[in-house]
Amino acid sequence: MAILGIENNYRNMYESTYTTQKNKETKKAEPKESIPAQEGKAKDTGEKEVPDYYSYLQKNYDCMSKGNVTISSEYLKKCSGDSKKAKELEDFLKKIPELEKQGYEQLSAQNKTLGGTVTYYQQTWMVNKDGSIQSTVYSVTETGMTNVERLKKNIDERLEKQKEKKEEEEKVQEQREEKAEQAEKLDEGTEKISMLEAPGQEIIVKYVEAESELEAKAMMQKEKLEDAYYPKFDMNV
């Protein structure tokens, strides 16, 4: 009886140990619950979209890296998400060096007739939220005339050119009307549909004449676009 009791005790201990070990192995084999994916990554990507595009423009266009161009935050956001608008913006940025060259040459030629020499020339550009463009030319000219005298003469010359241009346009319009009348007589009885051509985008340019380069730069610092985009710097870096 004693031996049977010992055997039963050993059997119970073995079965208990086997059951415990099996339970441990079963728990190890059970798959762990999947950890839910962190949210917010898509949002972060969206927020970086505009800064990344602005950084791209700075790296690829000198006028942007030099700070000559300010762009509306709203318009920049549109361009960062619209390839067509982005192309329009970048096509304009490509033209800036040539536009500045033309502007300098025109101003130099104009002031040369007044006996002056352009000693400083800087042009800034602003792209508004609707895509319209404004430009300001800051210049310094050495001449025997005062700024007031030079400005008055420049205004008189521009008014004269505008008058001549208007007269020329009126003359061209008269010729068109005459041709139209003749065409109507020839095609009497036929229906006509007139098509208007879309006007090209105009750039409004303002000229600021300063007494010195220092004064020109000071005035330039005051020029601001209300909703201009400026990159945010990470203070933790």
GROMACS .gro file of C-alpha atoms in nm:
model
  237
    1MET     CA    1   0.000   0.000   0.000
    2ALA     CA    2   0.284   0.236   0.084
    3ILE     CA    3   0.450   0.172  -0.254
    4LEU     CA    4   0.123   0.231  -0.440
    5GLY     CA    5   0.076   0.559  -0.256
    6ILE     CA    6   0.426   0.671  -0.359
    7GLU     CA    7   0.358   0.580  -0.723
    8ASN     CA    8   0.033   0.774  -0.718
    9ASN     CA    9   0.211   1.074  -0.566
   10TYR     CA   10   0.479   1.067  -0.839
   11ARG     CA   11   0.213   1.034  -1.107
   12ASN     CA   12   0.023   1.335  -0.971
   13MET     CA   13   0.341   1.545  -0.952
   14TYR     CA   14   0.434   1.451  -1.313
   15GLU     CA   15   0.090   1.530  -1.447
   16SER     CA   16   0.083   1.864  -1.263
   17THR     CA   17   0.428   1.959  -1.394
   18TYR     CA   18   0.339   1.856  -1.752
   19THR     CA   19   0.014   2.058  -1.743
   20THR     CA   20   0.191   2.370  -1.613
   21GLN     CA   21   0.465   2.342  -1.879
   22LYS     CA   22   0.208   2.289  -2.155
   23ASN     CA   23   0.011   2.596  -2.046
   24LYS     CA   24   0.330   2.806  -2.060
   25GLU     CA   25   0.410   2.683  -2.409
   26THR     CA   26   0.052   2.749  -2.523
   27LYS     CA   27   0.071   3.110  -2.397
   28LYS     CA   28   0.401   3.162  -2.581
   29ALA     CA   29   0.249   3.027  -2.901
   30GLU     CA   30  -0.057   3.255  -2.886
   31PRO     CA   31  -0.024   3.548  -3.128
   32LYS     CA   32   0.020   3.888  -2.967
   33GLU     CA   33  -0.245   4.151  -3.026
   34SER     CA   34  -0.150   4.380  -3.311
   35ILE     CA   35  -0.053   4.734  -3.206
   36PRO     CA   36  -0.273   4.991  -3.378
   37ALA     CA   37  -0.092   5.207  -3.634
   38GLN     CA   38  -0.009   5.557  -3.517
   39GLU     CA   39  -0.227   5.821  -3.666
   40GLY     CA   40  -0.121   6.161  -3.785
   41LYS     CA   41   0.146   6.072  -4.041
   42ALA     CA   42  -0.066   6.180  -4.337
   43LYS     CA   43  -0.133   6.511  -4.165
   44ASP     CA   44   0.238   6.569  -4.104
   45THR     CA   45   0.310   6.501  -4.470
   46GLY     CA   46   0.049   6.756  -4.575
   47GLU     CA   47   0.188   7.021  -4.345
   48LYS     CA   48   0.538   6.975  -4.491
   49GLU     CA   49   0.416   7.002  -4.847
   50VAL     CA   50   0.434   7.383  -4.877
   51PRO     CA   51   0.769   7.422  -4.694
   52ASP     CA   52   0.918   7.147  -4.912
   53TYR     CA   53   0.797   7.318  -5.229
   54TYR     CA   54   0.931   7.654  -5.109
   55SER     CA   55   1.266   7.490  -5.033
   56TYR     CA   56   1.265   7.340  -5.384
   57LEU     CA   57   1.209   7.685  -5.539
   58GLN     CA   58   1.495   7.833  -5.335
   59LYS     CA   59   1.732   7.560  -5.450
   60ASN     CA   60   1.641   7.588  -5.818
   61TYR     CA   61   1.587   7.962  -5.875
   62ASP     CA   62   1.843   8.228  -5.781
   63CYS     CA   63   1.580   8.500  -5.751
   64MET     CA   64   1.419   8.300  -5.469
   65SER     CA   65   1.742   8.227  -5.285
   66LYS     CA   66   1.843   8.595  -5.303
   67GLY     CA   67   1.513   8.702  -5.151
   68ASN     CA   68   1.406   8.916  -5.448
   69VAL     CA   69   1.071   8.738  -5.473
   70THR     CA   70   0.794   8.712  -5.215
   71ILE     CA   71   0.495   8.487  -5.276
   72SER     CA   72   0.156   8.487  -5.110
   73SER     CA   73   0.112   8.194  -4.872
   74GLU     CA   74  -0.229   8.120  -5.021
   75TYR     CA   75  -0.098   8.118  -5.378
   76LEU     CA   76   0.206   7.909  -5.285
   77LYS     CA   77  -0.025   7.653  -5.126
   78LYS     CA   78  -0.228   7.637  -5.449
   79CYS     CA   79   0.088   7.583  -5.653
   80SER     CA   80   0.219   7.310  -5.421
   81GLY     CA   81  -0.095   7.106  -5.490
   82ASP     CA   82  -0.156   7.199  -5.855
   83SER     CA   83   0.105   7.107  -6.117
   84LYS     CA   84  -0.043   7.349  -6.374
   85LYS     CA   85  -0.021   7.648  -6.139
   86ALA     CA   86   0.326   7.535  -6.027
   87LYS     CA   87   0.442   7.537  -6.389
   88GLU     CA   88   0.305   7.888  -6.442
   89LEU     CA   89   0.487   8.011  -6.133
   90GLU     CA   90   0.815   7.844  -6.226
   91ASP     CA   91   0.794   7.969  -6.587
   92PHE     CA   92   0.768   8.321  -6.446
   93LEU     CA   93   1.062   8.267  -6.209
   94LYS     CA   94   1.272   8.154  -6.507
   95LYS     CA   95   1.198   8.482  -6.685
   96ILE     CA   96   1.299   8.710  -6.397
   97PRO     CA   97   1.673   8.737  -6.483
   98GLU     CA   98   1.589   8.844  -6.840
   99LEU     CA   99   1.317   9.083  -6.722
  100GLU     CA  100   1.560   9.246  -6.479
  101LYS     CA  101   1.822   9.277  -6.751
  102GLN     CA  102   1.571   9.446  -6.982
  103GLY     CA  103   1.457   9.677  -6.702
  104TYR     CA  104   1.814   9.783  -6.623
  105GLU     CA  105   1.897   9.847  -6.988
  106GLN     CA  106   1.582  10.054  -7.040
  107LEU     CA  107   1.640  10.264  -6.728
  108SER     CA  108   2.008  10.315  -6.817
  109ALA     CA  109   1.920  10.426  -7.171
  110GLN     CA  110   1.649  10.658  -7.039
  111ASN     CA  111   1.875  10.822  -6.780
  112LYS     CA  112   2.159  10.847  -7.029
  113THR     CA  113   1.950  11.094  -7.231
  114LEU     CA  114   1.938  11.307  -6.916
  115GLY     CA  115   2.315  11.290  -6.875
  116GLY     CA  116   2.294  11.044  -6.586
  117THR     CA  117   2.439  10.703  -6.502
  118VAL     CA  118   2.262  10.428  -6.307
  119THR     CA  119   2.495  10.331  -6.021
  120TYR     CA  120   2.256  10.104  -5.832
  121TYR     CA  121   1.969   9.888  -5.958
  122GLN     CA  122   1.759   9.636  -5.771
  123GLN     CA  123   1.422   9.491  -5.862
  124THR     CA  124   1.182   9.310  -5.630
  125TRP     CA  125   0.882   9.093  -5.720
  126MET     CA  126   0.559   9.013  -5.537
  127VAL     CA  127   0.318   8.736  -5.639
  128ASN     CA  128  -0.024   8.803  -5.488
  129LYS     CA  129  -0.281   8.545  -5.376
  130ASP     CA  130  -0.466   8.573  -5.708
  131GLY     CA  131  -0.145   8.516  -5.906
  132SER     CA  132  -0.108   8.879  -6.016
  133ILE     CA  133   0.245   9.020  -6.013
  134GLN     CA  134   0.385   9.350  -5.888
  135SER     CA  135   0.741   9.469  -5.922
  136THR     CA  136   0.935   9.761  -5.776
  137VAL     CA  137   1.259   9.900  -5.919
  138TYR     CA  138   1.492  10.070  -5.672
  139SER     CA  139   1.769  10.269  -5.836
  140VAL     CA  140   2.029  10.538  -5.782
  141THR     CA  141   2.138  10.764  -6.069
  142GLU     CA  142   2.428  11.006  -6.074
  143THR     CA  143   2.342  11.315  -6.275
  144GLY     CA  144   2.366  11.694  -6.274
  145MET     CA  145   1.988  11.716  -6.228
  146THR     CA  146   1.807  11.690  -5.897
  147ASN     CA  147   1.572  11.399  -5.834
  148VAL     CA  148   1.271  11.630  -5.866
  149GLU     CA  149   1.389  11.766  -6.202
  150ARG     CA  150   1.471  11.419  -6.331
  151LEU     CA  151   1.138  11.282  -6.209
  152LYS     CA  152   0.944  11.563  -6.378
  153LYS     CA  153   1.126  11.507  -6.706
  154ASN     CA  154   1.068  11.131  -6.684
  155ILE     CA  155   0.696  11.186  -6.624
  156ASP     CA  156   0.673  11.428  -6.917
  157GLU     CA  157   0.846  11.178  -7.146
  158ARG     CA  158   0.620  10.893  -7.034
  159LEU     CA  159   0.308  11.104  -7.085
  160GLU     CA  160   0.429  11.194  -7.432
  161LYS     CA  161   0.493  10.828  -7.515
  162GLN     CA  162   0.151  10.730  -7.379
  163LYS     CA  163  -0.009  10.999  -7.593
  164GLU     CA  164   0.172  10.875  -7.904
  165LYS     CA  165   0.078  10.516  -7.823
  166LYS     CA  166  -0.288  10.611  -7.776
  167GLU     CA  167  -0.294  10.796  -8.107
  168GLU     CA  168  -0.137  10.495  -8.279
  169GLU     CA  169  -0.393  10.259  -8.120
  170GLU     CA  170  -0.679  10.485  -8.229
  171LYS     CA  171  -0.542  10.488  -8.583
  172VAL     CA  172  -0.517  10.108  -8.588
  173GLN     CA  173  -0.871  10.080  -8.451
  174GLU     CA  174  -1.003  10.306  -8.725
  175GLN     CA  175  -0.835  10.089  -8.989
  176ARG     CA  176  -0.990   9.776  -8.834
  177GLU     CA  177  -1.334   9.933  -8.835
  178GLU     CA  178  -1.298  10.030  -9.201
  179LYS     CA  179  -1.195   9.675  -9.292
  180ALA     CA  180  -1.484   9.537  -9.090
  181GLU     CA  181  -1.732   9.759  -9.273
  182GLN     CA  182  -1.594   9.647  -9.607
  183ALA     CA  183  -1.612   9.283  -9.504
  184GLU     CA  184  -1.972   9.324  -9.391
  185LYS     CA  185  -2.069   9.463  -9.733
  186LEU     CA  186  -1.903   9.168  -9.906
  187ASP     CA  187  -2.054   8.909  -9.672
  188GLU     CA  188  -2.396   9.070  -9.639
  189GLY     CA  189  -2.657   8.826  -9.524
  190THR     CA  190  -2.415   8.586  -9.350
  191GLU     CA  191  -2.403   8.545  -8.972
  192LYS     CA  192  -2.075   8.637  -8.801
  193ILE     CA  193  -1.939   8.535  -8.463
  194SER     CA  194  -1.657   8.747  -8.319
  195MET     CA  195  -1.396   8.590  -8.091
  196LEU     CA  196  -1.206   8.799  -7.836
  197GLU     CA  197  -0.850   8.700  -7.758
  198ALA     CA  198  -0.765   8.665  -7.391
  199PRO     CA  199  -0.530   8.944  -7.283
  200GLY     CA  200  -0.184   8.848  -7.162
  201GLN     CA  201  -0.088   8.882  -6.797
  202GLU     CA  202   0.046   9.226  -6.713
  203ILE     CA  203   0.309   9.309  -6.455
  204ILE     CA  204   0.265   9.635  -6.264
  205VAL     CA  205   0.605   9.801  -6.221
  206LYS     CA  206   0.675  10.087  -5.981
  207TYR     CA  207   0.995  10.295  -5.995
  208VAL     CA  208   1.161  10.434  -5.683
  209GLU     CA  209   1.457  10.670  -5.723
  210ALA     CA  210   1.680  10.699  -5.416
  211GLU     CA  211   1.962  10.939  -5.330
  212SER     CA  212   2.195  10.657  -5.227
  213GLU     CA  213   2.226  10.279  -5.219
  214LEU     CA  214   2.176  10.284  -4.842
  215GLU     CA  215   1.850  10.475  -4.879
  216ALA     CA  216   1.733  10.238  -5.154
  217LYS     CA  217   1.797   9.933  -4.933
  218ALA     CA  218   1.619  10.097  -4.639
  219MET     CA  219   1.311  10.160  -4.854
  220MET     CA  220   1.329   9.805  -4.985
  221GLN     CA  221   1.311   9.668  -4.631
  222LYS     CA  222   0.979   9.845  -4.578
  223GLU     CA  223   0.823   9.679  -4.881
  224LYS     CA  224   0.598   9.397  -4.764
  225LEU     CA  225   0.339   9.158  -4.900
  226GLU     CA  226   0.062   9.118  -4.642
  227ASP     CA  227   0.033   8.739  -4.657
  228ALA     CA  228   0.384   8.661  -4.781
  229TYR     CA  229   0.510   8.309  -4.707
  230TYR     CA  230   0.821   8.276  -4.492
  231PRO     CA  231   0.963   7.939  -4.384
  232LYS     CA  232   0.938   7.851  -4.016
  233PHE     CA  233   1.264   7.763  -3.850
  234ASP     CA  234   1.287   7.473  -3.606
  235MET     CA  235   1.410   7.620  -3.276
  236ASN     CA  236   1.521   7.274  -3.159
  237VAL     CA  237   1.789   7.244  -3.426
   0.00000   0.00000   0.00000
